[in-house]
């Protein structure tokens, strides 16, 4: 019996990702604030209407800013995963800063949910050389920032050696489940216009065309494997805009019509472990 899983994941960053880029004036703060509104007024009601479980990844600073929002996410039965304390990616932190932030964020999640998070997703998807070790040390079950497959979890490695001028030597495979992701299944690069001093991300794609891509990746999975999981990543301040909310609802319909089983990442990681 084929089983094609879908994880709807929401990185509830509010303003933290903009703050990490040095954008702290009133307009970027309001841009993040918009996301907090959409969690409560749009996303939680949509998920409830379709009775879908989801996984939210929330940085510690956002939990402290929006404790009630996080309590409502938890009360609605969704998973809350660790997304660091600030939104600075681990690759840009010292090992000590990274570990301190990881633990601090888990403490905050435990305050809200009553238990330690099982999963971690790095801000901006860029792990450091020590992230996998830290996650194992602190008892995490899964990680979700790598791109080594599109619809099959695997076990994360540590200790790869990557010289500038020679072949890569792969390190040891660990017991940490990797729930892989992709920028192509993330709302952010498709939709979010972002201008910084050194870069321009155009975003603002036509939602109908993005929907077509999102559904096609699910169809590809169903043709290629009897068991797999496709992970979609959304940001409340991105997907919460009107035309994108309509797209998200159409995506849910399209996936349901094609037999998708919706699950949290926490539960899929356990299921994957049971199959190995
Ligand atoms: Zn994020």
Coordinates of C-alpha atoms in Angstrom, one line a residue, residues 18-273:
X18 CA 15.1 40.8 8.9
X19 CA 16.8 41.7 12.2
X20 CA 19.6 39.2 11.5
X21 CA 20.2 41.1 8.2
X22 CA 20.3 44.4 10.1
X23 CA 16.9 45.5 9.1
X24 CA 15.4 47.0 12.3
X25 CA 13.6 50.1 11.2
X26 CA 9.8 50.3 11.6
X27 CA 8.9 49.0 8.1
X28 CA 10.8 45.6 8.4
X29 CA 9.5 45.3 11.9
X30 CA 6.0 45.7 10.6
X31 CA 6.8 43.2 7.8
X32 CA 7.5 40.6 10.4
X33 CA 4.6 41.6 12.5
X34 CA 2.3 40.9 9.6
X35 CA 3.4 37.2 9.9
X36 CA 2.4 37.1 13.5
X37 CA -1.1 38.3 12.6
X38 CA -1.4 35.7 9.8
X39 CA -0.5 32.8 12.1
X40 CA -3.5 33.5 14.3
X41 CA -6.0 34.9 11.9
X42 CA -5.3 32.9 8.7
X43 CA -3.0 29.9 9.1
X44 CA -4.2 28.3 12.2
X45 CA -7.9 28.6 11.1
X46 CA -7.0 27.1 7.7
X47 CA -5.2 24.1 9.2
X48 CA -8.1 23.6 11.6
X49 CA -10.6 23.7 8.8
X50 CA -8.8 20.9 7.0
X51 CA -7.8 19.1 10.3
X52 CA -4.1 19.1 9.2
X53 CA -1.2 18.8 11.5
X54 CA 1.8 21.0 10.8
X55 CA 5.3 21.7 12.1
X56 CA 6.2 25.3 13.1
X57 CA 9.9 26.3 13.6
X58 CA 10.2 29.4 15.8
X59 CA 13.4 31.3 16.8
X60 CA 13.7 31.9 20.5
X61 CA 13.5 35.7 20.2
X62 CA 10.1 35.2 18.4
X63 CA 8.8 32.9 21.1
X64 CA 9.7 35.6 23.7
X65 CA 8.0 38.3 21.5
X66 CA 4.9 36.2 20.7
X67 CA 4.4 33.8 23.6
X68 CA 0.6 33.7 23.2
X69 CA 0.9 33.0 19.5
X70 CA 3.2 30.1 20.2
X71 CA 0.9 28.8 22.9
X72 CA -2.0 28.8 20.4
X73 CA 0.1 26.9 17.9
X74 CA 0.8 24.3 20.5
X75 CA -2.8 24.2 21.8
X76 CA -4.0 23.5 18.2
X77 CA -1.9 20.3 18.2
X78 CA 1.0 21.4 16.0
X79 CA 4.6 20.7 16.5
X80 CA 7.1 23.5 17.5
X81 CA 10.7 22.8 16.5
X82 CA 13.9 24.6 17.3
X83 CA 14.9 27.3 14.9
X84 CA 17.8 28.8 16.9
X85 CA 17.6 31.7 19.4
X86 CA 18.3 34.5 16.9
X87 CA 17.9 34.0 13.1
X88 CA 21.7 34.1 12.5
X89 CA 22.6 30.9 10.6
X90 CA 24.9 28.6 12.5
X91 CA 27.6 28.8 9.9
X92 CA 28.0 32.5 11.0
X93 CA 28.2 31.7 14.8
X94 CA 31.0 30.4 17.0
X95 CA 30.4 26.9 18.3
X96 CA 29.8 28.3 21.7
X97 CA 27.3 30.9 20.5
X98 CA 25.5 28.2 18.5
X99 CA 25.2 25.8 21.4
X100 CA 24.1 28.5 23.8
X101 CA 21.4 29.6 21.3
X102 CA 20.3 26.1 20.7
X103 CA 19.8 25.3 24.4
X104 CA 18.2 28.7 25.1
X105 CA 15.6 28.1 22.3
X106 CA 14.8 24.6 23.5
X107 CA 14.3 25.9 27.0
X108 CA 11.8 28.5 25.7
X109 CA 10.0 25.8 23.6
X110 CA 9.8 23.6 26.8
X111 CA 8.2 26.6 28.6
X112 CA 5.5 26.8 26.0
X113 CA 4.9 23.1 25.2
X114 CA 6.0 21.3 28.3
X115 CA 8.6 19.2 26.4
X116 CA 11.9 19.6 24.6
X117 CA 11.7 19.9 20.8
X118 CA 12.5 16.8 18.8
X119 CA 13.6 18.6 15.6
X120 CA 15.8 21.4 14.5
X121 CA 15.9 23.6 11.4
X122 CA 18.7 26.1 11.0
X123 CA 18.0 29.8 10.2
X124 CA 18.6 30.3 6.5
X125 CA 19.5 26.7 6.0
X126 CA 23.2 26.8 6.6
X127 CA 24.7 24.4 9.2
X128 CA 28.1 24.8 10.8
X129 CA 30.7 22.0 11.1
X130 CA 29.5 21.3 14.6
X131 CA 25.7 21.5 14.2
X132 CA 25.1 17.7 13.8
X133 CA 27.3 17.0 16.9
X134 CA 25.4 19.6 18.9
X135 CA 22.0 18.1 17.9
X136 CA 23.1 14.6 18.8
X137 CA 24.6 15.9 22.2
X138 CA 21.3 17.6 23.0
X139 CA 19.1 14.7 22.1
X140 CA 17.4 15.8 18.9
X141 CA 15.7 13.2 16.8
X142 CA 15.9 15.0 13.4
X143 CA 17.3 17.9 11.5
X144 CA 15.8 19.7 8.5
X145 CA 18.3 22.0 6.6
X146 CA 20.0 19.7 4.1
X147 CA 19.2 19.0 0.5
X148 CA 20.7 15.6 -0.3
X149 CA 17.3 14.1 -1.4
X150 CA 14.0 15.5 -2.4
X151 CA 11.5 13.1 -0.9
X152 CA 13.4 10.5 1.2
X153 CA 14.7 11.2 4.7
X154 CA 18.3 9.9 5.4
X155 CA 20.8 9.9 8.2
X156 CA 23.0 13.1 8.5
X157 CA 26.8 12.9 8.3
X158 CA 29.4 14.7 10.3
X159 CA 33.0 15.4 9.6
X160 CA 33.0 15.8 5.9
X161 CA 36.4 17.2 4.6
X162 CA 35.9 19.6 1.7
X163 CA 39.2 21.0 0.4
X164 CA 39.2 23.9 -2.1
X165 CA 41.4 21.9 -4.5
X166 CA 40.7 18.2 -4.2
X167 CA 37.9 15.6 -3.8
X168 CA 35.5 15.6 -0.9
X169 CA 36.0 13.0 1.8
X170 CA 32.7 12.1 3.4
X171 CA 32.5 11.8 7.1
X172 CA 30.7 9.3 9.4
X173 CA 26.9 8.7 9.0
X174 CA 25.2 9.5 12.3
X175 CA 21.9 8.4 13.9
X176 CA 20.4 11.9 13.3
X177 CA 17.5 11.7 10.9
X178 CA 17.7 14.3 8.1
X179 CA 14.3 15.6 6.8
X180 CA 15.6 17.2 3.6
X181 CA 14.3 20.5 2.2
X182 CA 14.7 22.6 -1.0
X183 CA 14.5 26.2 -1.9
X184 CA 12.2 25.2 -4.7
X185 CA 9.6 24.0 -2.2
X186 CA 10.0 27.1 0.0
X187 CA 7.7 30.1 -0.5
X188 CA 10.4 32.7 0.3
X189 CA 12.5 32.8 -2.9
X190 CA 9.4 32.5 -5.1
X191 CA 7.5 35.3 -3.5
X192 CA 9.5 37.6 -1.3
X193 CA 11.0 40.8 -2.7
X194 CA 14.2 41.5 -0.8
X195 CA 16.6 44.3 -1.4
X196 CA 19.8 44.7 0.6
X197 CA 22.9 46.8 0.1
X198 CA 24.5 43.9 -1.9
X199 CA 21.7 41.8 -3.4
X200 CA 18.3 41.9 -4.9
X201 CA 15.8 39.0 -4.7
X202 CA 13.0 39.7 -7.1
X203 CA 10.4 37.2 -5.8
X204 CA 6.8 38.2 -6.5
X205 CA 6.1 35.1 -8.7
X206 CA 2.7 34.2 -10.1
X207 CA 1.2 31.9 -7.4
X208 CA -0.6 29.7 -10.0
X209 CA 2.8 28.8 -11.6
X210 CA 4.4 28.1 -8.2
X211 CA 1.4 25.9 -7.3
X212 CA 2.0 23.9 -10.5
X213 CA 5.6 23.3 -9.5
X214 CA 4.7 22.3 -5.9
X215 CA 2.1 19.8 -7.1
X216 CA 4.4 18.4 -9.8
X217 CA 7.0 17.5 -7.2
X218 CA 4.4 15.5 -5.3
X219 CA 3.3 13.7 -8.5
X220 CA 6.9 12.9 -9.2
X221 CA 7.3 11.3 -5.8
X222 CA 4.2 9.2 -6.3
X223 CA 5.6 7.8 -9.5
X224 CA 9.0 7.1 -8.1
X225 CA 8.5 5.5 -4.7
X226 CA 5.8 3.8 -2.6
X227 CA 6.9 5.6 0.5
X228 CA 8.2 9.1 0.7
X229 CA 7.7 12.5 2.2
X230 CA 7.6 15.9 0.6
X231 CA 8.3 18.9 2.8
X232 CA 6.9 22.3 1.9
X233 CA 8.3 25.3 3.8
X234 CA 6.2 28.5 4.3
X235 CA 6.8 31.7 6.2
X236 CA 3.7 33.3 7.7
X237 CA 4.6 36.8 6.5
X238 CA 5.2 35.5 3.0
X239 CA 2.4 32.9 2.5
X240 CA -0.1 35.0 4.5
X241 CA -0.7 37.4 1.6
X242 CA -4.1 37.0 0.0
X243 CA -3.3 35.4 -3.4
X244 CA -0.8 33.1 -1.7
X245 CA -3.3 32.0 0.9
X246 CA -5.6 31.0 -2.0
X247 CA -2.7 29.1 -3.5
X248 CA -2.0 27.3 -0.2
X249 CA -5.6 26.1 0.0
X250 CA -5.5 25.0 -3.6
X251 CA -2.3 23.1 -2.8
X252 CA -4.0 21.3 0.1
X253 CA -6.9 20.3 -2.2
X254 CA -4.6 19.1 -5.0
X255 CA -2.5 17.0 -2.6
X256 CA -5.6 15.5 -0.9
X257 CA -7.0 14.6 -4.3
X258 CA -3.7 12.8 -5.0
X259 CA -3.8 10.8 -1.8
X260 CA -1.3 12.7 0.4
X261 CA -1.1 11.8 4.0
X262 CA -0.3 15.0 6.1
X263 CA 1.9 14.6 9.1
X264 CA 4.3 16.5 11.4
X265 CA 8.0 16.2 10.8
X266 CA 8.3 14.7 14.3
X267 CA 6.0 11.8 13.4
X268 CA 7.6 11.2 10.0
X269 CA 11.1 11.0 11.5
X270 CA 9.8 8.3 13.9
X271 CA 8.1 6.5 11.0
X272 CA 11.3 6.6 8.9
X273 CA 13.4 5.3 11.8

